[in-house]
Coordinates of C-alpha atoms in Angstrom, one line a residue:
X18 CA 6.5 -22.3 -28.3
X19 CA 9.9 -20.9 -27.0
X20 CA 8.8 -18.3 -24.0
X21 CA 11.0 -16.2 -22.2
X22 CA 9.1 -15.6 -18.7
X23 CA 10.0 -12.4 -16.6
X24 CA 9.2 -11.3 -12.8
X25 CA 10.4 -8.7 -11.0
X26 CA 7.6 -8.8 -8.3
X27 CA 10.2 -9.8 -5.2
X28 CA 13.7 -11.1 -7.0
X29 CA 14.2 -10.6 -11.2
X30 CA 13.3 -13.9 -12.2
X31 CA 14.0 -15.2 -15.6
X32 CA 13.6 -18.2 -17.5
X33 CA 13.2 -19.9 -20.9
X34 CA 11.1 -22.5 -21.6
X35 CA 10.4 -24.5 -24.8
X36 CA 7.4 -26.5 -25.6
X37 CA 7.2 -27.2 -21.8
X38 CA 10.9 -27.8 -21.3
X39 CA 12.6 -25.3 -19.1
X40 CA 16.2 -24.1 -21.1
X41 CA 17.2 -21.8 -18.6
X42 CA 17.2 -20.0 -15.6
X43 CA 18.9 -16.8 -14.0
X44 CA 17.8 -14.9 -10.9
X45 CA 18.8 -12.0 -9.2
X46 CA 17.8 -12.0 -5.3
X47 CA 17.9 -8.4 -4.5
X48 CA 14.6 -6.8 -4.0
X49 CA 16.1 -4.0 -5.4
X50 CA 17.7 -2.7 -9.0
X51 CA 15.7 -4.8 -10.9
X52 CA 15.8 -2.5 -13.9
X53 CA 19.2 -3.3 -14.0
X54 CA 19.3 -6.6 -14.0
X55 CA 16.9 -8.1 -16.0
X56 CA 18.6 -7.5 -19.2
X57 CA 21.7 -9.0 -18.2
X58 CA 19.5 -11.9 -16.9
X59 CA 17.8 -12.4 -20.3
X60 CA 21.3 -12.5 -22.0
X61 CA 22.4 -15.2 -19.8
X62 CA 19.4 -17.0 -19.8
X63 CA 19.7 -17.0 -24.0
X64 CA 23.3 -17.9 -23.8
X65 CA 22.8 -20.6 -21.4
X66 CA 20.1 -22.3 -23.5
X67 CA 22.6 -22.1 -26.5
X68 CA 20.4 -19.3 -27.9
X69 CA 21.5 -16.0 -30.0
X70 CA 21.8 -13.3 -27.6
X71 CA 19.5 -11.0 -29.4
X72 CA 16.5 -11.1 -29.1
X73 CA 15.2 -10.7 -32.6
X74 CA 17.3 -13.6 -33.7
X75 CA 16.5 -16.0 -30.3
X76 CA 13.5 -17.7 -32.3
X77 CA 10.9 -16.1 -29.3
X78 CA 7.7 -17.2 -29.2
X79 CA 6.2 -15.0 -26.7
X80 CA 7.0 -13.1 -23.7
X81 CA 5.6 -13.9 -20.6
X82 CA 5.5 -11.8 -17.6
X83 CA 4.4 -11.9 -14.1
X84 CA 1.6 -8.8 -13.2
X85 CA 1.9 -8.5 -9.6
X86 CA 0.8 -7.6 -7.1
X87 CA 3.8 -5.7 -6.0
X88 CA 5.3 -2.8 -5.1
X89 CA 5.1 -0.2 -7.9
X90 CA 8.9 0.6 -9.1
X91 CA 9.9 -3.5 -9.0
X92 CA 7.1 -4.6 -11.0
X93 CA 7.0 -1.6 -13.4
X94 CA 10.4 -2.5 -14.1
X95 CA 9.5 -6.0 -15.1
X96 CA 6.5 -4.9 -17.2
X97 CA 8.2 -2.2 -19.3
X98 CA 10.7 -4.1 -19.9
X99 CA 8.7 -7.3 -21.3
X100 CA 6.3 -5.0 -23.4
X101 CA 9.9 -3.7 -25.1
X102 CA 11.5 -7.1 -25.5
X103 CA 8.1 -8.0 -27.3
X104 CA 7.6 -5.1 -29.5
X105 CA 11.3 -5.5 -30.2
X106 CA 11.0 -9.1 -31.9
X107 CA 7.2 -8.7 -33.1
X108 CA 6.2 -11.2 -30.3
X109 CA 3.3 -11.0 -28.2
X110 CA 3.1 -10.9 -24.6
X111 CA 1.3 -11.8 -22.0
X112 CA 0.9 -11.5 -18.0
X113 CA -0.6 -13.3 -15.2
X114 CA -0.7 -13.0 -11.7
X115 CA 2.6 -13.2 -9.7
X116 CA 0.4 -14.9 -6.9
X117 CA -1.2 -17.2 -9.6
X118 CA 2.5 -18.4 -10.1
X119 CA 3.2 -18.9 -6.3
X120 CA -0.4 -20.4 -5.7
X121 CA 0.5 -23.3 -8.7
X122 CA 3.7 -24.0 -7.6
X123 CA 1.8 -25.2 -4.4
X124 CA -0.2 -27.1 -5.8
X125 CA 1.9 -28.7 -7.9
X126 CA 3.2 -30.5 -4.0
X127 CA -0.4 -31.2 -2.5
X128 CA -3.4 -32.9 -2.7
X129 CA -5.6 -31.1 -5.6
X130 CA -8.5 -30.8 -3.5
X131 CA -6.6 -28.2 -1.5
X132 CA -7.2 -24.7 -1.2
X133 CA -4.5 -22.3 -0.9
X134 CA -3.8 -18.7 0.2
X135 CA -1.0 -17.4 -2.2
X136 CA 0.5 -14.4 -0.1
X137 CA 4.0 -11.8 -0.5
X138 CA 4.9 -9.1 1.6
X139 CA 3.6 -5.8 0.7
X140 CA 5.6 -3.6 3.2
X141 CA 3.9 -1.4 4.8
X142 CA 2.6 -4.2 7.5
X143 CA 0.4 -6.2 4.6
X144 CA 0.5 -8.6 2.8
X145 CA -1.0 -9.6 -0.9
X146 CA -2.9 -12.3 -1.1
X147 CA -5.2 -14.2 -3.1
X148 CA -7.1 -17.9 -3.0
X149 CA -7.1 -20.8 -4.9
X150 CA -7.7 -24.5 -5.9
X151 CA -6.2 -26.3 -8.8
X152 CA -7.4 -25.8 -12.5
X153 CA -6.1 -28.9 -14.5
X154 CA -2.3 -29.9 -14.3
X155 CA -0.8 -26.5 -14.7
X156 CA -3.2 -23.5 -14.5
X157 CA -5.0 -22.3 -11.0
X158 CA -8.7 -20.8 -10.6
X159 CA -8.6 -17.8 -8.2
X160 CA -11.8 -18.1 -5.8
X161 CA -11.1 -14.7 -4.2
X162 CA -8.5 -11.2 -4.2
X163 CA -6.3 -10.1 -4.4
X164 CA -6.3 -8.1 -1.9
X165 CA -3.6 -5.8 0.2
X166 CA -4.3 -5.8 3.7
X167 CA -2.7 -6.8 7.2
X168 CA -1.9 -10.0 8.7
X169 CA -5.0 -9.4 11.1
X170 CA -7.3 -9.0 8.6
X171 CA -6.2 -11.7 6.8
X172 CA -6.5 -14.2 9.5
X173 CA -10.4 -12.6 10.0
X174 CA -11.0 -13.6 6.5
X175 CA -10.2 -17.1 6.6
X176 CA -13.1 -18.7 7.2
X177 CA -11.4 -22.6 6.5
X178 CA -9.4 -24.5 8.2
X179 CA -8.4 -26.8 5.4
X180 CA -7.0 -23.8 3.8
X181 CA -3.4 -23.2 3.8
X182 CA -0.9 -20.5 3.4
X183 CA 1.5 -20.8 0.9
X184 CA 4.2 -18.2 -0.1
X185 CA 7.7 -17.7 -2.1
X186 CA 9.2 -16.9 1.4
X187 CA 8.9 -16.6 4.8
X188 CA 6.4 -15.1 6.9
X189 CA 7.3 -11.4 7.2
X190 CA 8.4 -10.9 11.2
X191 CA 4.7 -8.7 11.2
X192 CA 2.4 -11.5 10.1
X193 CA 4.0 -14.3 11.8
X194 CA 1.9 -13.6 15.3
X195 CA -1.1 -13.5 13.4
X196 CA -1.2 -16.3 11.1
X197 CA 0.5 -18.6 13.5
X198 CA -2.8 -20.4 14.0
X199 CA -3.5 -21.3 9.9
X200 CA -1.7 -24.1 8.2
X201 CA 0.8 -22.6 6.5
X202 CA 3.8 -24.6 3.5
X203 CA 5.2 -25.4 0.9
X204 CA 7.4 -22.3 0.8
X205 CA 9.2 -22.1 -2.8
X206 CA 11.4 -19.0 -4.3
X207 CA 9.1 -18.1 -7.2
X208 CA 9.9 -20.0 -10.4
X209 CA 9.5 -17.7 -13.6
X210 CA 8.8 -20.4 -15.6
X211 CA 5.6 -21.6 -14.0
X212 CA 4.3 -18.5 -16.1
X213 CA 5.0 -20.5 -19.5
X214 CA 3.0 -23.0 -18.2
X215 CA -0.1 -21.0 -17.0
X216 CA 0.1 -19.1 -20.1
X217 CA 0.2 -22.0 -22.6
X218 CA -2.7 -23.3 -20.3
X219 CA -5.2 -20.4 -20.4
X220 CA -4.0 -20.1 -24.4
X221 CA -5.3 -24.0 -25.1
X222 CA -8.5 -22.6 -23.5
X223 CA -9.1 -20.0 -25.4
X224 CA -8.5 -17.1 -22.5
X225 CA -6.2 -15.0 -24.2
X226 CA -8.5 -12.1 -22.9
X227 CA -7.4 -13.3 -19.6
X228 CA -3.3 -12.5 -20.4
X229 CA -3.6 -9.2 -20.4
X230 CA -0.5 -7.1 -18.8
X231 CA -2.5 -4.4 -16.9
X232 CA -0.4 -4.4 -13.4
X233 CA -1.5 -4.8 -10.2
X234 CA -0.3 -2.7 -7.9
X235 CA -3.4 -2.8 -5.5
X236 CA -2.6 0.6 -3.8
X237 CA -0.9 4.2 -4.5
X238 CA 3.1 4.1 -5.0
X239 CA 5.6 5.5 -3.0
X240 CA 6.8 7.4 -5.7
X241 CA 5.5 10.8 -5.6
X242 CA 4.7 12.4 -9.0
X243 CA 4.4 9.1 -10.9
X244 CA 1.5 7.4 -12.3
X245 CA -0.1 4.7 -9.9
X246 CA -2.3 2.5 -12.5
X247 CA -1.3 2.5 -16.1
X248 CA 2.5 2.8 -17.6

């Protein structure tokens, strides 16, 4: 399977992976524009890998795209554009959880037995955040959330030491106080094509039920006059 992976939930990440070899990369660290960018960042993903720049003659597989949660303009970005990339070249695609991605990437540097707490900033003073523990080499089985909440009530619902707080960045400067108590690391930018491998995971199971691309967005935009569930 050649998959090109997309998430726009914090940066535009992009990458292409084949048959569990990643091609290419590209990324875009601005929380911000990421309509424009991602497909500029598919192109030079394709042309990097050696691929046509088109997408109906890149030989695409399937589409892969990260779901959230995030805030509502960002991810709708990333999710429009994968469901046109897909219907463009009669490819399917699917989604999984933006935290999933983050919570694996963990896991892929600790003991297995671990529990995490996959968390991003949210603005508003919350976080998202969701729990863990390792499903096979490459997938994750979520034990609890997401949720969108504050630091506070985070730190209330941890009820386990031996869990610890992973994230694709630092600790927001209002969550830092209150989570300075729980074990907290690895901290890793969030790789796009960690989604390949969660998707071809849940696919050998039989979960394709599981890939849908319904986004979460876990609370009301800031958008006025724009729908807050479906697109």
């Amino acid at each position: 399977m050649t998959i090109l992976c997309i998430d726009t939930s914090q940066a535009t990440a992009i990458a292409l992976v084949r048959d569990g070899k990643v091609l290419a990369r590209t990324r875009n660290e601005s929380g911000r524009h990421h309509a424009e960018s991602i497909t500029p960042l598919v192109r030079e993903a394709l042309a990097d890998a050696g691929l046509p720049t088109t997408l109906t003659e890149a030989g695409l597989t399937a589409i892969a795209v990260g779901t959230g949660p995030a805030p509502f303009t960002g991810l709708r970005a990333g999710l429009v554009s994968a469901r046109v990339f897909a219907a463009a070249a009669s490819i399917p695609v699917y989604g999984v959880s933006s935290l999933d991605v983050i919570a694996r990437q963990a896991l892929d540097l600790l003991s297995q037995e671990t529990e995490v707490i996959a968390l991003s900033d949210a603005r508003r003073k919350e976080l998202y955040w969701a729990r863990y523990r390792t499903e096979g080499p490459d997938d994750v089985t979520r034990l609890e959330g997401p949720e969108v909440e504050s630091a506070a009530d985070l730190a209330r619902s941890v009820k386990s030491n031996a869990v610890r707080l992973v994230s694709c960045a630092p600790l927001p400067p209002h969550a830092e106080a209150d989570l300075a108590g729980l074990e907290q690391g690895p901290i890793a930018p969030l790789d796009a094509a960690v989604l390949a491998r969660i998707v071809t995971a849940r696919l050998s199971r039989g979960l394709e039920d599981s890939l849908d691309t319904e986004p979460l967005y876990l609370r009301r935009p800031d958008i006025h006059g724009q729908p807050a569930a479906r697109l």
